[in-house]
mmCIF file of C-alpha atoms in Angstrom:
data_model
loop_
_atom_site.group_PDB
_atom_site.id
_atom_site.type_symbol
_atom_site.label_atom_id
_atom_site.label_comp_id
_atom_site.label_asym_id
_atom_site.label_seq_id
_atom_site.Cartn_x
_atom_site.Cartn_y
_atom_site.Cartn_z
ATOM 1 C CA MET I 7 0.000 0.000 0.000
ATOM 2 C CA THR I 8 2.910 2.367 0.786
ATOM 3 C CA ALA I 9 4.431 1.697 -2.648
ATOM 4 C CA ASP I 10 1.092 2.435 -4.339
ATOM 5 C CA PHE I 11 0.751 5.679 -2.383
ATOM 6 C CA LYS I 12 4.281 6.768 -3.393
ATOM 7 C CA LYS I 13 3.531 5.919 -7.011
ATOM 8 C CA LEU I 14 0.312 7.943 -6.864
ATOM 9 C CA LEU I 15 2.084 10.881 -5.194
ATOM 10 C CA SER I 16 4.755 10.862 -7.928
ATOM 11 C CA LEU I 17 2.072 11.903 -10.442
ATOM 12 C CA PHE I 18 1.898 15.344 -8.801
ATOM 13 C CA ASN I 19 4.534 18.060 -9.159
ATOM 14 C CA LYS I 20 5.660 20.403 -6.382
ATOM 15 C CA LYS I 21 3.012 23.043 -7.131
ATOM 16 C CA GLU I 22 0.236 20.441 -7.155
ATOM 17 C CA ARG I 23 1.436 18.996 -3.840
ATOM 18 C CA LEU I 24 1.182 22.467 -2.303
ATOM 19 C CA GLN I 25 -2.343 22.718 -3.707
ATOM 20 C CA ILE I 26 -3.141 19.338 -2.110
ATOM 21 C CA GLY I 27 -1.934 20.804 1.212
ATOM 22 C CA GLY I 28 -4.285 23.762 0.763
ATOM 23 C CA ILE I 29 -7.194 21.433 -0.039
ATOM 24 C CA PHE I 30 -6.401 19.408 3.086
ATOM 25 C CA LEU I 31 -6.611 22.598 5.184
ATOM 26 C CA LEU I 32 -10.026 23.268 3.644
ATOM 27 C CA ILE I 33 -11.049 19.713 4.541
ATOM 28 C CA LEU I 34 -9.952 20.305 8.148
ATOM 29 C CA LEU I 35 -11.981 23.524 8.227
ATOM 30 C CA MET I 36 -14.966 21.642 6.820
ATOM 31 C CA GLY I 37 -14.604 18.948 9.495
ATOM 32 C CA LEU I 38 -14.418 21.536 12.280
ATOM 33 C CA SER I 39 -17.402 23.498 10.960
ATOM 34 C CA GLN I 40 -19.590 20.403 10.555
ATOM 35 C CA THR I 41 -18.681 19.187 14.031
ATOM 36 C CA PHE I 42 -19.452 22.614 15.489
ATOM 37 C CA GLY I 43 -22.761 22.659 13.604
ATOM 38 C CA VAL I 44 -23.791 19.266 14.990
ATOM 39 C CA VAL I 45 -22.680 20.122 18.524
ATOM 40 C CA SER I 46 -24.485 23.495 18.512
ATOM 41 C CA VAL I 47 -27.836 21.945 17.523
ATOM 42 C CA ILE I 48 -27.969 19.675 20.601
ATOM 43 C CA PRO I 49 -28.097 22.436 23.282
ATOM 44 C CA PHE I 50 -30.602 24.397 21.173
ATOM 45 C CA MET I 51 -32.972 21.399 21.071
ATOM 46 C CA GLU I 52 -32.561 20.973 24.823
ATOM 47 C CA LEU I 53 -33.305 24.677 25.302
ATOM 48 C CA VAL I 54 -36.530 24.373 23.278
ATOM 49 C CA MET I 55 -37.681 21.386 25.349
ATOM 50 C CA ASN I 56 -36.455 22.818 28.661
ATOM 51 C CA PRO I 57 -36.331 26.653 28.721
ATOM 52 C CA GLU I 58 -35.147 26.619 32.369
ATOM 53 C CA MET I 59 -31.714 25.592 31.067
ATOM 54 C CA VAL I 60 -31.013 29.313 30.721
ATOM 55 C CA GLU I 61 -30.567 29.432 34.489
ATOM 56 C CA THR I 62 -28.752 26.101 34.987
ATOM 57 C CA ASN I 63 -26.419 26.047 31.966
ATOM 58 C CA GLN I 64 -23.392 28.328 32.465
ATOM 59 C CA VAL I 65 -22.836 29.101 28.766
ATOM 60 C CA LEU I 66 -26.497 29.833 28.031
ATOM 61 C CA ASN I 67 -26.805 31.882 31.212
ATOM 62 C CA TRP I 68 -23.732 33.920 30.272
ATOM 63 C CA LEU I 69 -25.167 34.656 26.800
ATOM 64 C CA TYR I 70 -28.563 35.485 28.277
ATOM 65 C CA THR I 71 -27.166 37.988 30.791
ATOM 66 C CA THR I 72 -24.425 39.436 28.553
ATOM 67 C CA PHE I 73 -26.804 40.370 25.733
ATOM 68 C CA ASN I 74 -29.518 41.543 28.180
ATOM 69 C CA PHE I 75 -32.423 39.471 26.891
ATOM 70 C CA GLU I 76 -35.819 40.351 28.374
ATOM 71 C CA ASP I 77 -37.320 36.845 28.404
ATOM 72 C CA VAL I 78 -36.495 33.239 27.543
ATOM 73 C CA SER I 79 -38.680 33.208 24.402
ATOM 74 C CA GLN I 80 -36.678 36.062 22.912
ATOM 75 C CA PHE I 81 -33.429 34.267 23.747
ATOM 76 C CA THR I 82 -34.729 31.010 22.190
ATOM 77 C CA LEU I 83 -35.607 32.889 18.987
ATOM 78 C CA PHE I 84 -32.130 34.414 18.934
ATOM 79 C CA ALA I 85 -30.571 30.964 19.443
ATOM 80 C CA GLY I 86 -32.659 29.533 16.589
ATOM 81 C CA VAL I 87 -31.555 32.281 14.178
ATOM 82 C CA ALA I 88 -27.926 31.797 15.265
ATOM 83 C CA ILE I 89 -28.149 28.031 14.639
ATOM 84 C CA PHE I 90 -29.673 28.692 11.213
ATOM 85 C CA PHE I 91 -26.740 30.907 10.201
ATOM 86 C CA ILE I 92 -24.234 28.404 11.608
ATOM 87 C CA ILE I 93 -25.777 25.658 9.440
ATOM 88 C CA VAL I 94 -25.735 27.951 6.367
ATOM 89 C CA ILE I 95 -22.062 28.844 6.920
ATOM 90 C CA THR I 96 -21.206 25.166 7.483
ATOM 91 C CA ASN I 97 -22.866 24.183 4.198
ATOM 92 C CA VAL I 98 -21.135 27.018 2.317
ATOM 93 C CA ILE I 99 -17.754 25.823 3.608
ATOM 94 C CA SER I 100 -18.621 22.255 2.550
ATOM 95 C CA ILE I 101 -19.713 23.380 -0.939
ATOM 96 C CA VAL I 102 -16.537 25.429 -1.472
ATOM 97 C CA THR I 103 -14.354 22.539 -0.271
ATOM 98 C CA ILE I 104 -16.056 20.003 -2.565
ATOM 99 C CA TRP I 105 -15.889 22.418 -5.532
ATOM 100 C CA VAL I 106 -12.159 23.160 -5.065
ATOM 101 C CA LYS I 107 -11.394 19.465 -4.548
ATOM 102 C CA SER I 108 -13.355 18.349 -7.628
ATOM 103 C CA LYS I 109 -11.869 21.066 -9.830
ATOM 104 C CA PHE I 110 -8.330 20.056 -8.826
ATOM 105 C CA ILE I 111 -8.957 16.323 -9.408
ATOM 106 C CA TRP I 112 -10.598 16.604 -12.834
ATOM 107 C CA ARG I 113 -8.069 19.165 -14.027
ATOM 108 C CA LYS I 114 -5.352 16.671 -13.046
ATOM 109 C CA SER I 115 -7.228 13.962 -14.964
ATOM 110 C CA HIS I 116 -7.140 16.140 -18.082
ATOM 111 C CA LYS I 117 -3.408 16.781 -17.637
ATOM 112 C CA LEU I 118 -2.662 13.065 -17.232
ATOM 113 C CA SER I 119 -4.562 12.169 -20.414
ATOM 114 C CA THR I 120 -2.857 14.962 -22.352
ATOM 115 C CA LYS I 121 0.581 13.990 -21.041
ATOM 116 C CA LEU I 122 0.045 10.328 -21.946
ATOM 117 C CA LEU I 123 -1.194 11.261 -25.430
ATOM 118 C CA LYS I 124 1.880 13.454 -25.942
ATOM 119 C CA LYS I 125 4.176 10.638 -24.797
ATOM 120 C CA TYR I 126 2.594 8.216 -27.260
ATOM 121 C CA THR I 127 2.661 10.780 -30.072
ATOM 122 C CA TYR I 128 6.431 11.282 -29.770
ATOM 123 C CA SER I 129 7.204 7.562 -29.469
ATOM 124 C CA PRO I 130 9.150 5.853 -32.304
ATOM 125 C CA TYR I 131 7.248 4.043 -35.053
ATOM 126 C CA SER I 132 8.337 0.664 -33.674
ATOM 127 C CA PHE I 133 6.324 1.420 -30.539
ATOM 128 C CA PHE I 134 3.102 1.555 -32.569
ATOM 129 C CA ILE I 135 3.954 -1.696 -34.347
ATOM 130 C CA GLN I 136 4.392 -3.473 -31.002
ATOM 131 C CA ASN I 137 1.266 -1.992 -29.368
ATOM 132 C CA ASN I 138 -2.326 -2.094 -30.535
ATOM 133 C CA SER I 139 -3.747 1.395 -31.142
ATOM 134 C CA SER I 140 -6.988 0.478 -29.342
ATOM 135 C CA ASP I 141 -4.987 -0.416 -26.237
ATOM 136 C CA LEU I 142 -3.241 2.965 -26.364
ATOM 137 C CA SER I 143 -6.592 4.721 -26.749
ATOM 138 C CA LYS I 144 -7.923 2.758 -23.772
ATOM 139 C CA ASN I 145 -4.996 3.906 -21.619
ATOM 140 C CA ILE I 146 -5.475 7.555 -22.565
ATOM 141 C CA LEU I 147 -9.238 7.677 -22.107
ATOM 142 C CA GLN I 148 -10.527 4.789 -19.997
ATOM 143 C CA GLU I 149 -7.657 3.943 -17.651
ATOM 144 C CA VAL I 150 -6.952 7.564 -16.754
ATOM 145 C CA MET I 151 -10.677 7.944 -16.038
ATOM 146 C CA GLN I 152 -10.594 4.852 -13.822
ATOM 147 C CA LEU I 153 -7.556 6.210 -11.960
ATOM 148 C CA THR I 154 -9.306 9.537 -11.476
ATOM 149 C CA LYS I 155 -12.585 8.026 -10.336
ATOM 150 C CA TYR I 156 -11.439 5.204 -8.082
ATOM 151 C CA MET I 157 -8.145 6.560 -6.734
ATOM 152 C CA LEU I 158 -8.388 10.354 -6.735
ATOM 153 C CA VAL I 159 -12.134 10.998 -6.318
ATOM 154 C CA TYR I 160 -12.901 8.160 -3.913
ATOM 155 C CA GLY I 161 -9.598 8.666 -2.097
ATOM 156 C CA ALA I 162 -10.337 12.366 -1.599
ATOM 157 C CA GLU I 163 -13.854 11.547 -0.382
ATOM 158 C CA ALA I 164 -12.468 8.975 2.058
ATOM 159 C CA ILE I 165 -10.056 11.570 3.476
ATOM 160 C CA THR I 166 -12.766 14.247 3.641
ATOM 161 C CA TYR I 167 -15.359 12.185 5.478
ATOM 162 C CA GLY I 168 -12.648 10.469 7.510
ATOM 163 C CA VAL I 169 -11.618 13.863 8.904
ATOM 164 C CA VAL I 170 -15.258 14.760 9.624
ATOM 165 C CA ALA I 171 -15.779 11.388 11.331
ATOM 166 C CA LEU I 172 -12.608 11.895 13.393
ATOM 167 C CA PHE I 173 -13.788 15.273 14.702
ATOM 168 C CA LEU I 174 -17.226 13.846 15.508
ATOM 169 C CA PHE I 175 -15.609 10.838 17.206
ATOM 170 C CA VAL I 176 -13.449 13.068 19.426
ATOM 171 C CA THR I 177 -16.519 15.137 20.331
ATOM 172 C CA MET I 178 -18.529 12.016 21.180
ATOM 173 C CA LEU I 179 -15.570 10.675 23.155
ATOM 174 C CA ILE I 180 -15.608 13.802 25.313
ATOM 175 C CA VAL I 181 -19.392 13.607 25.808
ATOM 176 C CA ASN I 182 -19.705 9.849 26.451
ATOM 177 C CA PRO I 183 -16.437 7.846 26.377
ATOM 178 C CA MET I 184 -17.865 4.387 27.157
ATOM 179 C CA ILE I 185 -20.527 4.300 24.416
ATOM 180 C CA THR I 186 -18.122 5.836 21.896
ATOM 181 C CA LEU I 187 -15.361 3.302 22.596
ATOM 182 C CA GLY I 188 -17.884 0.443 22.464
ATOM 183 C CA ALA I 189 -19.149 1.617 19.077
ATOM 184 C CA LEU I 190 -15.542 1.996 17.858
ATOM 185 C CA VAL I 191 -14.647 -1.568 18.823
ATOM 186 C CA LEU I 192 -17.839 -2.983 17.286
ATOM 187 C CA PHE I 193 -17.880 -1.113 13.976
ATOM 188 C CA GLY I 194 -14.091 -0.944 13.716
ATOM 189 C CA GLY I 195 -13.891 -4.726 14.072
ATOM 190 C CA ILE I 196 -16.598 -5.259 11.432
ATOM 191 C CA TYR I 197 -14.877 -2.863 8.991
ATOM 192 C CA THR I 198 -11.452 -4.462 9.526
ATOM 193 C CA GLY I 199 -12.882 -7.929 8.881
ATOM 194 C CA ILE I 200 -14.626 -6.785 5.689
ATOM 195 C CA TYR I 201 -11.476 -5.019 4.482
ATOM 196 C CA PHE I 202 -9.167 -8.022 4.868
ATOM 197 C CA TYR I 203 -11.778 -10.398 3.434
ATOM 198 C CA PHE I 204 -12.347 -8.422 0.235
ATOM 199 C CA ARG I 205 -8.896 -6.857 -0.276
ATOM 200 C CA LEU I 206 -7.304 -9.667 -2.318
ATOM 201 C CA LYS I 207 -10.550 -10.395 -4.157
ATOM 202 C CA LEU I 208 -10.831 -6.765 -5.235
ATOM 203 C CA GLU I 209 -7.193 -6.733 -6.354
ATOM 204 C CA ARG I 210 -7.719 -9.831 -8.531
ATOM 205 C CA ALA I 211 -10.982 -8.406 -9.879
ATOM 206 C CA GLY I 212 -9.185 -5.158 -10.740
ATOM 207 C CA ASN I 213 -6.517 -7.011 -12.732
ATOM 208 C CA LYS I 214 -9.211 -8.946 -14.600
ATOM 209 C CA ARG I 215 -11.032 -5.694 -15.361
ATOM 210 C CA VAL I 216 -7.922 -4.121 -16.922
ATOM 211 C CA LYS I 217 -7.317 -7.200 -19.082
ATOM 212 C CA ALA I 218 -10.976 -7.492 -20.145
ATOM 213 C CA ASN I 219 -11.163 -3.773 -20.920
ATOM 214 C CA LYS I 220 -8.086 -4.074 -23.135
ATOM 215 C CA TYR I 221 -9.745 -6.736 -25.300
ATOM 216 C CA ARG I 222 -13.034 -4.836 -25.300
ATOM 217 C CA TYR I 223 -11.386 -1.831 -26.951
ATOM 218 C CA LYS I 224 -9.297 -4.068 -29.218
ATOM 219 C CA TYR I 225 -12.192 -6.078 -30.644
ATOM 220 C CA VAL I 226 -14.486 -3.105 -31.186
ATOM 221 C CA ASN I 227 -11.669 -1.157 -32.865
ATOM 222 C CA GLU I 228 -10.749 -4.078 -35.141
ATOM 223 C CA ILE I 229 -14.372 -4.679 -36.181
ATOM 224 C CA LEU I 230 -14.993 -1.023 -37.079
ATOM 225 C CA ASN I 231 -11.607 -0.617 -38.806
ATOM 226 C CA GLY I 232 -12.208 -3.873 -40.671
ATOM 227 C CA ILE I 233 -15.520 -2.576 -42.032
#
């Protein structure tokens, strides 16, 4: 896995690696904002169901007295509006992060296809005699697309939601350590078992897919060229 990661990282130049760092900072900001949004909703719901929390909860009581609210209903309305804007800001941050991430990935996909096409174009004539043109076309169009979709897109999504899950996990750990650790052991064990069970099968299936896709392009190209 380390070798595959190094090979994948070698596709990016220094400027692109810096851009990846910037995207990762955006992902961290997204994780923090979503966690804050989830955490802020809980006390608001408790306030709606139990308005007396204004007197017992230190944070709510501090806000209530600092901003000189006249009654609890007015404070609850203020809290609701504040939560609404927090959710809007959280979603805006998420949208910007996803847009920047997607733009970077698909622009890189275009560059990889163009670079591979250029490499083939400047290859000696003997290279084209030894390799089927349909196979070269498949590499430029299909395989680069597969790399983009399954490695870059899904990998970026795994990192994004992994960061969000990590922030939520830490928050839950602070609120209720026993239940959180129990859930971690249960679901973590299930995920680990599934991963090791399907890992080799997916690797073999991936190799079969590449081989089958090669012949798919080859046969269609030969039939149409033959006609």
